[in-house]
């Protein structure tokens, strides 16, 4: 009940009861964004006003420092777009917006204009100093069983259904911040938390039906803001997952579109071809391109047309609103190449103008460094396109890590795959701003791709946490979560053990974990906590040696500090001949194994067990 009251209070700010001369409420009006702040670099603000027949009214704003510059209408009489100019002298307060019809004020709306938090514009985004923990809130922990089913939200919980709602929520995340901190991760990327009032598959969050409200089954906007504050107080960052390519088919826009070209539409349902490479292919046919960019992701995910200028502004302001309101440290942008790329470039620039040190990572699911690099800011693309997107996801390295340890070493197989991907980093304007990962919510868990081989998982994690880029870890990796025979999406996003009171195994406390699970989670804790303070890993120079006989060696070096990493992708123990690495080892007097703390004095020939990684901090006299 408490939650209901909170959300009702929130709505008071958003809903306007328009009043007739007799004082009777007539219609409701919704304004988005629901509030704003003074002090942004961009003095313009566009309000989307939605209400029955609202375009027949004359809006009036009397507030010092605010000018209503333009009122724009579309063919839909239920929408008005108000272009406001906020002068540098404007002060915070409730801005009264009146709507006149036949000389009477038929409606009035109080729009909150707030003061920004000090230093907000200088917020620093996530960086290679971070390790991102990706979780799906419905599947992580159920901190509040009372919100599992909510009146007015169509899908009810069913934990037995892999594609159903399981009841996890924001409180479940907040309750385990201490666990995450202890694990050693430094940032949380949660899949979308905005309302998905869909009949089914609403758990994943990518079918948004309200861009300004957290789904009430996950919590409230205030719960999300509090989560951000709690994470920050624990030294952790928060990354929000945003979706502009499509919304949920139950979004009010679908039955009552704000403009004629709000959606990309076809005479009959037309699916995208999902081939992101088409977006950058210089030889792409118009047919393939149209299908890729404008085809729908799924029947329940209508494809939004970001070329509509009202929609473009809506999403720019939506992002700035959430960054400012929640104090975000980053954005992960879903299905990036599926959106209009000129819009996305404009959006990136608008966000980074307000927050120059912020970071945004785009999901550009292409698998070669050439295709991926096209999407990174300042890439020297021959078509002149600059995305202005700072970070991209390294799907090329993901493929290499998935395949490499499962193969015999050869001319182009095994660890050479890792070497080969890194050797192409010259195409990236900023290779340190690549998000590296071994699995996420859209693919099989890494362990499943390795036939359950935990040694491979440890090698992959050792590599992920010592190579260049920003590592991302998928929730439950530390508890050896894997995907079995069931390859459905729901199963890739299974419940974290211990997140539900009835769970017999609890990975948060360690209760009921197998020896293997305990060992892997200790391995990760040690490595992650070590990495936190290793500037040599965050920004040190990377030098690698061609893999020979399944041994791949690389170094990270910064000023006087050097870290040596050895991967042994052989089914047998191997001894390393140091002479090959003389340029790094010649003055070394001792080395410390990061994982065991064991010190080697005058390290000579180093022995590495079968299928394992050795991470050594080198010391010189
Ligand atoms: Ca719940």
Coordinates of C-alpha atoms and ligand atoms in Angstrom, one line a residue:
X1 CA 0.0 0.0 0.0
X2 CA 2.8 2.4 0.9
X3 CA 4.1 2.0 -2.7
X4 CA 0.7 2.8 -4.2
X5 CA 0.6 6.1 -2.3
X6 CA 4.0 7.0 -3.4
X7 CA 3.2 6.5 -7.0
X8 CA -0.1 8.3 -6.7
X9 CA 1.7 11.3 -5.3
X10 CA 4.1 11.2 -8.3
X11 CA 1.2 11.2 -10.6
X12 CA -0.3 14.3 -9.0
X13 CA 2.6 16.2 -10.6
X14 CA 1.9 14.7 -14.0
X15 CA -1.8 14.7 -14.3
X16 CA -3.7 17.8 -14.9
X17 CA -7.4 17.9 -14.3
X18 CA -8.8 20.3 -16.8
X19 CA -11.6 22.2 -15.3
X20 CA -14.7 23.6 -16.9
X21 CA -16.3 26.9 -16.0
X22 CA -18.5 24.9 -13.6
X23 CA -15.4 23.5 -11.9
X24 CA -16.0 19.9 -13.1
X25 CA -13.0 17.9 -14.1
X26 CA -13.0 17.2 -17.8
X27 CA -9.9 15.6 -19.1
X28 CA -6.5 14.5 -17.9
X29 CA -3.3 15.9 -19.5
X30 CA 0.1 14.3 -19.3
X31 CA 3.3 16.3 -19.8
X32 CA 6.6 14.8 -20.6
X33 CA 9.3 15.2 -19.5
X34 CA 7.4 15.5 -16.1
X35 CA 9.9 18.0 -14.7
X36 CA 13.2 19.8 -15.7
X37 CA 16.1 21.6 -14.2
X38 CA 17.7 25.1 -14.5
X39 CA 21.3 25.4 -15.6
X40 CA 21.6 23.2 -18.6
X41 CA 23.8 24.3 -21.4
X42 CA 21.0 23.9 -23.9
X43 CA 18.4 26.5 -23.0
X44 CA 15.6 24.9 -25.0
X45 CA 13.1 22.4 -23.8
X46 CA 10.2 20.8 -25.7
X47 CA 7.2 19.6 -23.7
X48 CA 5.0 16.9 -25.1
X49 CA 1.4 17.5 -23.9
X50 CA -1.1 14.7 -24.2
X51 CA -4.8 15.2 -23.5
X52 CA -8.1 14.8 -25.3
X53 CA -8.5 17.6 -27.8
X54 CA -5.6 19.5 -26.3
X55 CA -4.5 20.9 -29.7
X56 CA -7.6 23.1 -29.7
X57 CA -6.4 25.1 -26.7
X58 CA -4.0 28.0 -26.4
X59 CA -1.2 27.3 -24.0
X60 CA 0.0 30.2 -21.8
X61 CA 3.1 30.4 -19.6
X62 CA 3.8 33.2 -17.3
X63 CA 7.1 32.6 -15.5
X64 CA 10.0 34.9 -15.3
X65 CA 12.8 33.8 -17.5
X66 CA 10.7 31.3 -19.6
X67 CA 9.5 32.1 -23.1
X68 CA 7.0 30.0 -24.9
X69 CA 8.7 30.3 -28.3
X70 CA 6.5 28.0 -30.4
X71 CA 3.5 25.8 -30.2
X72 CA 3.5 22.9 -32.6
X73 CA 0.6 20.7 -33.6
X74 CA 0.5 17.4 -35.5
X75 CA -2.4 15.7 -37.2
X76 CA -3.3 14.1 -33.8
X77 CA -5.6 16.6 -31.9
X78 CA -4.6 15.0 -28.6
X79 CA -1.0 16.2 -28.7
X80 CA 0.7 19.6 -28.4
X81 CA 4.4 20.3 -28.5
X82 CA 5.6 23.4 -26.6
X83 CA 9.0 24.8 -27.3
X84 CA 10.3 26.7 -24.3
X85 CA 13.4 28.9 -24.0
X86 CA 14.9 29.0 -20.5
X87 CA 17.0 32.1 -20.0
X88 CA 20.1 32.0 -17.9
X89 CA 18.4 34.0 -15.2
X90 CA 15.5 31.5 -14.7
X91 CA 15.2 30.3 -11.1
X92 CA 13.7 27.0 -9.9
X93 CA 10.0 26.8 -9.0
X94 CA 6.7 25.5 -10.2
X95 CA 6.0 26.7 -13.7
X96 CA 2.3 27.3 -14.3
X97 CA 1.1 26.3 -17.7
X98 CA -2.4 27.3 -18.6
X99 CA -4.5 26.1 -21.5
X100 CA -7.2 28.5 -22.8
X101 CA -10.3 27.7 -24.9
X102 CA -12.9 30.3 -25.8
X103 CA -11.2 32.7 -23.4
X104 CA -11.5 30.4 -20.4
X105 CA -8.6 28.6 -18.7
X106 CA -9.8 25.0 -19.2
X107 CA -6.7 23.4 -17.8
X108 CA -3.6 24.3 -15.8
X109 CA -0.5 22.4 -15.1
X110 CA 2.3 23.0 -12.6
X111 CA 5.6 22.0 -14.1
X112 CA 8.4 21.5 -11.5
X113 CA 11.6 23.3 -12.5
X114 CA 14.4 22.2 -10.1
X115 CA 17.9 23.1 -9.2
X116 CA 20.7 20.8 -10.4
X117 CA 22.8 19.1 -7.8
X118 CA 26.3 20.7 -7.5
X119 CA 28.8 19.1 -9.8
X120 CA 26.1 17.2 -11.8
X121 CA 27.5 18.4 -15.1
X122 CA 31.0 17.0 -14.3
X123 CA 29.9 13.5 -13.4
X124 CA 32.4 11.0 -14.6
X125 CA 31.2 8.0 -16.6
X126 CA 32.3 4.4 -16.2
X127 CA 35.8 3.7 -17.5
X128 CA 38.4 0.9 -17.8
X129 CA 38.9 1.4 -14.1
X130 CA 35.5 -0.3 -13.6
X131 CA 34.2 -3.8 -13.8
X132 CA 30.5 -3.8 -14.8
X133 CA 28.1 -6.4 -13.3
X134 CA 25.2 -7.0 -15.6
X135 CA 22.0 -8.2 -14.0
X136 CA 18.4 -8.6 -14.8
X137 CA 16.3 -7.3 -12.0
X138 CA 13.4 -9.7 -12.3
X139 CA 15.9 -12.6 -12.0
X140 CA 18.4 -11.3 -9.4
X141 CA 16.6 -11.1 -6.1
X142 CA 13.1 -10.7 -4.8
X143 CA 13.4 -8.1 -2.1
X144 CA 9.7 -7.4 -1.9
X145 CA 7.3 -10.3 -2.6
X146 CA 4.4 -7.8 -2.1
X147 CA 5.0 -6.2 -5.5
X148 CA 5.2 -9.4 -7.5
X149 CA 1.7 -8.9 -8.7
X150 CA 0.3 -5.4 -9.0
X151 CA -3.2 -4.4 -9.9
X152 CA -3.3 -2.8 -13.3
X153 CA -0.2 -4.6 -14.6
X154 CA -1.3 -7.4 -16.9
X155 CA 1.3 -10.1 -16.4
X156 CA 1.3 -11.8 -13.0
X157 CA 4.3 -13.7 -11.5
X158 CA 5.0 -17.4 -12.5
X159 CA 8.4 -18.5 -11.4
X160 CA 8.0 -21.9 -13.0
X161 CA 7.8 -20.3 -16.4
X162 CA 11.3 -19.4 -17.8
X163 CA 9.7 -16.6 -19.9
X164 CA 7.5 -15.4 -17.1
X165 CA 7.9 -12.8 -14.3
X166 CA 9.8 -14.2 -11.3
X167 CA 9.4 -11.3 -8.9
X168 CA 12.9 -9.8 -8.5
X169 CA 13.0 -6.1 -8.0
X170 CA 15.0 -3.0 -7.1
X171 CA 14.9 -3.8 -3.4
X172 CA 16.5 -7.1 -4.2
X173 CA 19.4 -5.2 -5.8
X174 CA 19.6 -2.7 -2.9
X175 CA 19.6 -5.5 -0.3
X176 CA 22.7 -7.0 -1.9
X177 CA 24.9 -4.0 -2.5
X178 CA 27.3 -5.3 0.2
X179 CA 27.6 -8.6 -1.6
X180 CA 28.4 -6.8 -4.9
X181 CA 30.9 -4.5 -3.2
X182 CA 32.6 -7.5 -1.6
X183 CA 32.7 -9.4 -4.9
X184 CA 34.8 -6.5 -6.2
X185 CA 32.7 -5.2 -9.1
X186 CA 32.4 -1.4 -9.4
X187 CA 29.4 -0.7 -11.5
X188 CA 25.9 -2.2 -12.0
X189 CA 24.2 -2.3 -15.4
X190 CA 20.7 -3.4 -14.9
X191 CA 18.6 -4.4 -17.9
X192 CA 15.7 -1.9 -18.4
X193 CA 13.5 -1.2 -15.3
X194 CA 10.9 1.1 -17.0
X195 CA 7.3 0.0 -17.2
X196 CA 6.6 -3.0 -19.4
X197 CA 2.9 -3.5 -19.1
X198 CA 2.8 -6.3 -21.6
X199 CA 0.7 -9.5 -21.5
X200 CA 3.8 -11.8 -21.6
X201 CA 7.6 -11.7 -21.7
X202 CA 7.4 -8.5 -19.7
X203 CA 10.3 -9.6 -17.4
X204 CA 13.1 -8.6 -19.7
X205 CA 12.2 -4.9 -19.8
X206 CA 12.8 -4.2 -23.5
X207 CA 9.2 -3.6 -24.3
X208 CA 8.7 -0.2 -22.6
X209 CA 5.2 1.1 -22.2
X210 CA 6.1 4.3 -20.1
X211 CA 9.5 6.0 -20.6
X212 CA 9.2 8.0 -17.4
X213 CA 8.2 5.4 -14.8
X214 CA 9.8 2.4 -13.3
X215 CA 7.7 -0.7 -13.5
X216 CA 5.7 -0.9 -10.3
X217 CA 6.6 -4.6 -10.0
X218 CA 10.2 -3.6 -9.7
X219 CA 9.6 -0.6 -7.5
X220 CA 9.0 3.1 -7.9
X221 CA 11.0 6.0 -9.4
X222 CA 11.9 7.0 -5.8
X223 CA 13.2 3.4 -5.2
X224 CA 15.4 3.7 -8.3
X225 CA 16.8 7.1 -7.2
X226 CA 17.4 5.6 -3.7
X227 CA 19.2 2.6 -5.3
X228 CA 21.5 5.0 -7.2
X229 CA 22.3 6.9 -4.0
X230 CA 23.0 3.7 -2.1
X231 CA 25.3 2.4 -4.8
X232 CA 27.1 5.7 -4.9
X233 CA 27.5 5.7 -1.1
X234 CA 29.1 2.2 -1.5
X235 CA 31.5 3.4 -4.3
X236 CA 29.6 1.7 -7.0
X237 CA 28.3 3.2 -10.3
X238 CA 24.9 2.8 -11.9
X239 CA 24.4 2.3 -15.7
X240 CA 20.9 2.6 -17.2
X241 CA 19.8 0.5 -20.1
X242 CA 17.9 2.6 -22.7
X243 CA 15.9 1.5 -25.7
X244 CA 15.0 3.8 -28.5
X245 CA 14.6 1.4 -31.4
X246 CA 11.2 0.1 -30.3
X247 CA 8.7 0.3 -27.5
X248 CA 6.2 -2.2 -26.2
X249 CA 3.0 -2.7 -28.3
X250 CA 1.0 -1.6 -25.2
X251 CA 2.6 1.8 -25.1
X252 CA -0.2 4.5 -25.5
X253 CA 1.7 5.7 -28.6
X254 CA 0.6 2.6 -30.4
X255 CA -3.2 3.1 -30.2
X256 CA -2.9 6.9 -30.4
X257 CA 0.4 7.9 -32.2
X258 CA 1.6 11.5 -31.5
X259 CA 2.4 12.0 -35.2
X260 CA 1.7 10.2 -38.5
X261 CA 5.2 8.9 -38.9
X262 CA 5.9 8.0 -35.3
X263 CA 6.5 4.3 -36.2
X264 CA 8.1 2.6 -39.2
X265 CA 5.2 0.8 -40.7
X266 CA 4.6 -1.7 -43.5
X267 CA 1.3 -3.0 -45.0
X268 CA 1.8 -6.2 -43.0
X269 CA 4.0 -7.1 -40.1
X270 CA 7.6 -7.1 -41.3
X271 CA 10.4 -8.4 -39.3
X272 CA 13.9 -6.9 -39.3
X273 CA 16.6 -9.1 -40.8
X274 CA 18.7 -8.5 -37.6
X275 CA 21.9 -8.1 -39.7
X276 CA 23.6 -5.1 -38.1
X277 CA 26.4 -5.3 -40.6
X278 CA 24.0 -4.0 -43.3
X279 CA 23.9 -0.6 -41.5
X280 CA 27.6 0.0 -42.4
X281 CA 27.9 -2.1 -45.5
X282 CA 29.0 0.2 -48.4
X283 CA 27.4 -2.2 -50.9
X284 CA 24.1 -2.8 -49.0
X285 CA 21.0 -2.9 -51.1
X286 CA 18.1 -0.6 -50.4
X287 CA 15.9 -3.6 -49.8
X288 CA 18.2 -5.1 -47.1
X289 CA 18.8 -1.7 -45.5
X290 CA 15.1 -0.8 -45.2
X291 CA 14.4 -4.2 -43.8
X292 CA 17.2 -3.9 -41.2
X293 CA 16.5 -0.3 -40.1
X294 CA 12.7 -0.2 -40.3
X295 CA 11.6 -3.8 -39.9
X296 CA 10.2 -4.6 -36.5
X297 CA 12.3 -6.5 -33.9
X298 CA 9.2 -8.6 -33.0
X299 CA 5.4 -8.3 -33.3
X300 CA 5.1 -6.9 -29.9
X301 CA 8.0 -4.4 -30.4
X302 CA 6.8 -1.6 -32.9
X303 CA 9.7 0.1 -34.6
X304 CA 10.1 3.7 -33.7
X305 CA 11.0 6.3 -36.3
X306 CA 13.7 8.5 -34.7
X307 CA 13.7 10.7 -37.9
X308 CA 10.5 12.3 -36.5
X309 CA 11.9 15.5 -34.8
X310 CA 9.4 15.3 -31.9
X311 CA 10.4 11.7 -31.1
X312 CA 14.1 12.7 -31.5
X313 CA 13.8 15.5 -28.9
X314 CA 11.7 13.2 -26.7
X315 CA 14.5 10.7 -26.4
X316 CA 17.3 13.3 -26.0
X317 CA 15.3 14.8 -23.0
X318 CA 14.4 11.4 -21.7
X319 CA 18.1 10.5 -21.3
X320 CA 19.1 13.8 -19.8
X321 CA 16.1 13.6 -17.4
X322 CA 17.1 10.1 -16.1
X323 CA 20.8 11.1 -15.8
X324 CA 20.0 14.1 -13.8
X325 CA 17.1 12.6 -11.7
X326 CA 18.9 9.4 -10.8
X327 CA 22.5 10.7 -11.0
X328 CA 23.5 8.0 -13.5
X329 CA 27.1 7.1 -14.3
X330 CA 26.5 5.7 -17.7
X331 CA 24.1 4.5 -20.3
X332 CA 24.0 1.3 -22.3
X333 CA 22.0 1.9 -25.5
X334 CA 20.2 -1.2 -26.8
X335 CA 20.1 -2.2 -30.5
X336 CA 22.1 0.9 -31.5
X337 CA 22.5 0.4 -35.3
X338 CA 18.8 -0.4 -35.6
X339 CA 18.1 3.3 -34.8
X340 CA 18.5 6.1 -37.3
X341 CA 22.2 6.7 -37.1
X342 CA 22.1 10.5 -37.6
X343 CA 19.6 10.7 -34.8
X344 CA 21.8 8.6 -32.6
X345 CA 24.8 10.9 -33.3
X346 CA 22.7 13.9 -32.5
X347 CA 21.5 12.3 -29.3
X348 CA 25.1 11.3 -28.2
X349 CA 26.3 14.9 -28.8
X350 CA 23.3 16.4 -26.9
X351 CA 23.9 14.2 -23.9
X352 CA 27.7 14.7 -23.9
X353 CA 27.2 18.5 -24.3
X354 CA 25.5 18.4 -20.9
X355 CA 27.8 15.8 -19.4
X356 CA 31.2 16.0 -21.1
X357 CA 32.8 13.3 -18.9
X358 CA 29.9 10.9 -19.1
X359 CA 30.1 7.5 -20.8
X360 CA 27.7 5.7 -23.2
X361 CA 28.1 2.2 -24.6
X362 CA 26.2 1.1 -27.6
X363 CA 25.1 -2.4 -28.4
X364 CA 26.4 -2.7 -32.0
X365 CA 26.2 -6.5 -32.5
X366 CA 28.6 -7.0 -35.3
X367 CA 31.5 -9.3 -35.1
X368 CA 34.6 -7.8 -36.8
X369 CA 36.7 -5.0 -35.5
X370 CA 36.1 -3.1 -38.7
X371 CA 32.3 -3.2 -38.4
X372 CA 32.4 -2.4 -34.7
X373 CA 34.8 0.5 -35.0
X374 CA 32.5 2.3 -37.4
X375 CA 30.3 3.1 -34.5
X376 CA 32.9 4.5 -32.2
X377 CA 33.3 8.3 -31.9
X378 CA 35.8 9.8 -34.3
X379 CA 36.2 6.7 -36.3
X380 CA 37.7 7.7 -39.7
X381 CA 34.8 6.3 -41.7
X382 CA 35.1 6.9 -45.5
X383 CA 31.5 8.0 -45.6
X384 CA 32.3 10.8 -43.2
X385 CA 29.9 9.6 -40.5
X386 CA 30.8 10.3 -36.9
X387 CA 28.6 8.5 -34.4
X388 CA 29.9 10.5 -31.4
X389 CA 29.3 7.3 -29.4
X390 CA 32.2 6.9 -26.9
X391 CA 32.1 3.2 -26.2
X392 CA 31.1 0.1 -28.1
X393 CA 30.7 -3.6 -27.1
X394 CA 33.5 -5.9 -28.3
X395 CA 31.6 -8.7 -29.9
X396 CA 34.7 -9.7 -31.9
X397 CA 36.5 -10.5 -28.7
X398 CA 33.5 -12.3 -27.4
X399 CA 33.6 -14.7 -30.3
X400 CA 37.3 -15.2 -29.9
X401 CA 37.0 -16.0 -26.2
X402 CA 34.1 -18.4 -26.8
X403 CA 36.0 -20.3 -29.5
X404 CA 39.7 -20.0 -28.6
X405 CA 39.9 -22.2 -25.5
X406 CA 37.8 -24.9 -27.1
X407 CA 40.2 -25.4 -30.0
X408 CA 43.6 -26.9 -30.5
X409 CA 46.2 -24.3 -31.0
X410 CA 46.9 -23.7 -34.7
X411 CA 47.9 -21.1 -37.2
X412 CA 44.6 -19.2 -36.7
X413 CA 42.9 -21.1 -33.9
X414 CA 43.2 -21.3 -30.1
X415 CA 44.6 -18.3 -28.3
X416 CA 45.7 -16.9 -31.6
X417 CA 42.1 -15.7 -31.9
X418 CA 42.6 -13.4 -28.9
X419 CA 45.9 -12.2 -30.3
X420 CA 44.3 -11.6 -33.8
X421 CA 41.5 -9.5 -32.5
X422 CA 43.8 -7.3 -30.4
X423 CA 46.2 -6.9 -33.3
X424 CA 43.4 -5.1 -35.2
X425 CA 42.9 -2.5 -32.5
X426 CA 44.4 0.1 -34.8
X427 CA 41.0 0.5 -36.3
X428 CA 39.5 1.9 -33.1
X429 CA 39.8 5.5 -32.1
X430 CA 39.7 4.5 -28.5
X431 CA 40.3 0.7 -27.8
X432 CA 40.3 1.3 -24.1
X433 CA 36.6 2.2 -24.4
X434 CA 35.5 -1.2 -25.6
X435 CA 33.3 -3.2 -23.3
X436 CA 34.7 -6.7 -23.1
X437 CA 32.6 -9.7 -22.0
X438 CA 32.3 -13.4 -22.1
X439 CA 28.5 -13.6 -21.9
X440 CA 25.4 -11.6 -21.3
X441 CA 21.6 -11.9 -21.2
X442 CA 21.4 -12.6 -25.0
X443 CA 23.8 -15.5 -25.3
X444 CA 24.5 -18.9 -23.7
X445 CA 26.4 -18.6 -20.5
X446 CA 30.1 -18.9 -21.0
X447 CA 30.4 -22.2 -19.1
X448 CA 27.8 -23.8 -21.4
X449 CA 29.9 -22.8 -24.4
X450 CA 32.9 -24.5 -22.8
X451 CA 31.3 -27.8 -22.1
X452 CA 31.2 -27.0 -18.4
X453 CA 35.0 -26.6 -18.2
X454 CA 35.6 -24.3 -15.2
X455 CA 39.3 -24.0 -16.1
X456 CA 38.3 -22.3 -19.4
X457 CA 36.1 -20.0 -17.4
X458 CA 38.9 -19.0 -15.1
X459 CA 41.3 -18.4 -18.1
X460 CA 38.6 -16.3 -19.8
X461 CA 38.0 -14.2 -16.6
X462 CA 41.8 -13.8 -16.1
X463 CA 42.1 -12.5 -19.6
X464 CA 38.9 -10.3 -19.4
X465 CA 40.2 -8.6 -16.2
X466 CA 43.7 -7.9 -17.4
X467 CA 43.3 -7.0 -21.1
X468 CA 42.4 -3.6 -22.4
X469 CA 38.8 -2.3 -22.2
X470 CA 36.0 -2.2 -19.7
X471 CA 35.1 -5.7 -18.5
X472 CA 31.5 -6.7 -18.0
X473 CA 30.5 -9.8 -16.0
X474 CA 27.1 -11.4 -16.1
X475 CA 25.3 -12.0 -12.8
X476 CA 25.7 -15.5 -11.4
X477 CA 29.0 -16.2 -13.2
X478 CA 30.5 -16.3 -9.8
X479 CA 28.1 -19.1 -8.8
X480 CA 28.9 -21.1 -11.9
X481 CA 25.5 -20.5 -13.4
X482 CA 25.2 -22.2 -16.8
X483 CA 22.7 -22.8 -19.5
X484 CA 21.6 -26.4 -20.0
X485 CA 19.7 -28.0 -22.8
X486 CA 17.0 -25.3 -22.7
X487 CA 18.4 -22.6 -24.9
X488 CA 15.5 -20.2 -24.5
X489 CA 16.1 -16.6 -23.5
X490 CA 14.3 -17.2 -20.2
X491 CA 16.9 -19.8 -19.3
X492 CA 19.8 -17.6 -20.1
X493 CA 18.3 -15.3 -17.5
X494 CA 17.7 -17.8 -14.8
X495 CA 17.2 -16.8 -11.1
X496 CA 20.2 -16.0 -9.1
X497 CA 20.5 -18.7 -6.3
X498 CA 19.5 -17.2 -3.0
X499 CA 17.5 -14.4 -4.5
X500 CA 14.2 -16.0 -3.3
X501 CA 13.4 -16.9 0.3
X502 CA 12.6 -20.5 -0.7
X503 CA 16.0 -21.1 -2.5
X504 CA 17.9 -24.0 -0.9
X505 CA 21.2 -22.7 -2.3
X506 CA 22.2 -19.1 -1.5
X507 CA 25.1 -17.7 -3.4
X508 CA 24.9 -14.4 -1.5
X509 CA 25.7 -16.1 1.8
X510 CA 27.6 -19.1 0.4
X511 CA 25.0 -21.5 1.9
X512 CA 24.8 -24.8 0.0
X513 CA 27.4 -23.9 -2.7
X514 CA 29.5 -26.7 -4.0
X515 CA 33.2 -26.7 -3.6
X516 CA 33.6 -25.7 -7.2
X517 CA 31.2 -22.8 -6.8
X518 CA 33.0 -21.6 -3.7
X519 CA 36.4 -21.9 -5.4
X520 CA 35.3 -19.9 -8.5
X521 CA 33.6 -17.2 -6.4
X522 CA 36.8 -16.8 -4.3
X523 CA 38.9 -16.7 -7.5
X524 CA 36.7 -13.9 -8.8
X525 CA 36.6 -12.0 -5.5
X526 CA 40.4 -12.0 -5.4
X527 CA 40.9 -11.0 -9.0
X528 CA 38.2 -8.3 -9.0
X529 CA 39.4 -6.7 -5.7
X530 CA 43.0 -6.8 -6.9
X531 CA 42.0 -5.1 -10.2
X532 CA 40.2 -2.2 -8.5
X533 CA 43.4 -0.4 -7.6
X534 CA 45.6 -1.5 -10.5
X535 CA 46.1 1.5 -12.7
X536 CA 48.5 -0.6 -14.7
X537 CA 45.5 -2.6 -15.8
X538 CA 43.2 0.4 -16.2
X539 CA 45.5 2.4 -18.4
X540 CA 48.8 0.6 -18.8
X541 CA 50.4 -0.1 -22.1
X542 CA 49.6 -3.6 -23.5
X543 CA 52.3 -5.6 -25.2
X544 CA 51.7 -9.2 -26.3
X545 CA 53.7 -11.9 -27.9
X546 CA 52.6 -14.2 -30.6
X547 CA 51.1 -17.4 -29.1
X548 CA 53.5 -20.3 -29.4
X549 CA 52.4 -23.9 -28.7
X550 CA 49.3 -22.8 -26.8
X551 CA 51.2 -20.3 -24.6
X552 CA 50.0 -16.7 -24.9
X553 CA 51.9 -14.1 -22.9
X554 CA 51.2 -10.4 -22.5
X555 CA 52.3 -7.5 -20.3
X556 CA 50.7 -4.4 -19.0
X557 CA 53.1 -1.7 -18.0
X558 CA 52.7 1.8 -16.5
X559 CA 55.6 3.8 -15.3
X560 CA 57.6 1.4 -13.0
X561 CA 54.9 -1.2 -12.7
X562 CA 54.6 -4.2 -14.9
X563 CA 52.1 -7.1 -14.9
X564 CA 52.8 -10.3 -16.8
X565 CA 49.9 -12.6 -17.8
X566 CA 50.5 -16.2 -19.1
X567 CA 47.7 -18.2 -20.6
X568 CA 48.4 -21.9 -21.0
X569 CA 45.8 -23.3 -23.4
X570 CA 47.2 -26.8 -23.3
X571 CA 45.8 -29.9 -21.6
X572 CA 49.3 -30.3 -19.9
X573 CA 51.5 -28.2 -17.7
X574 CA 54.0 -26.0 -19.6
X575 CA 57.2 -24.3 -18.6
X576 CA 57.9 -20.9 -20.0
X577 CA 61.4 -20.0 -21.4
X578 CA 62.0 -16.5 -20.2
X579 CA 64.5 -15.6 -22.9
X580 CA 61.7 -14.8 -25.4
X581 CA 60.3 -12.1 -23.0
X582 CA 63.7 -10.6 -22.2
X583 CA 62.5 -7.1 -23.1
X584 CA 60.3 -7.2 -20.0
X585 CA 62.0 -9.7 -17.8
X586 CA 65.7 -8.7 -18.0
X587 CA 65.8 -6.6 -14.8
X588 CA 63.1 -8.4 -12.9
X589 CA 64.2 -9.6 -9.5
X590 CA 61.0 -11.2 -8.2
X591 CA 57.4 -11.8 -9.2
X592 CA 54.3 -12.3 -7.2
X593 CA 51.4 -14.5 -8.2
X594 CA 48.4 -12.3 -7.9
X595 CA 46.0 -15.2 -7.2
X596 CA 48.1 -17.0 -4.5
X597 CA 50.4 -14.3 -3.2
X598 CA 53.3 -16.7 -3.9
X599 CA 56.6 -14.9 -4.5
X600 CA 59.2 -16.1 -7.0
X601 CA 62.7 -14.7 -6.5
X602 CA 64.9 -14.4 -9.5
X603 CA 62.1 -16.0 -11.7
X604 CA 63.6 -18.1 -14.4
X605 CA 61.6 -20.8 -16.0
X606 CA 58.0 -20.4 -14.9
X607 CA 55.7 -23.4 -14.8
X608 CA 52.0 -22.9 -15.6
X609 CA 49.5 -25.7 -15.0
X610 CA 47.3 -27.1 -17.8
X611 CA 44.5 -24.8 -19.0
X612 CA 45.2 -22.0 -16.6
X613 CA 46.2 -18.4 -16.3
X614 CA 49.1 -17.0 -14.3
X615 CA 49.1 -13.3 -13.4
X616 CA 52.3 -12.0 -12.0
X617 CA 53.2 -8.6 -10.6
X618 CA 56.9 -8.1 -11.6
X619 CA 59.3 -6.4 -9.3
X620 CA 62.6 -4.8 -10.3
X621 CA 65.5 -3.8 -8.1
Ligands
LIG1 CA1 9.1 -8.6 -5.9

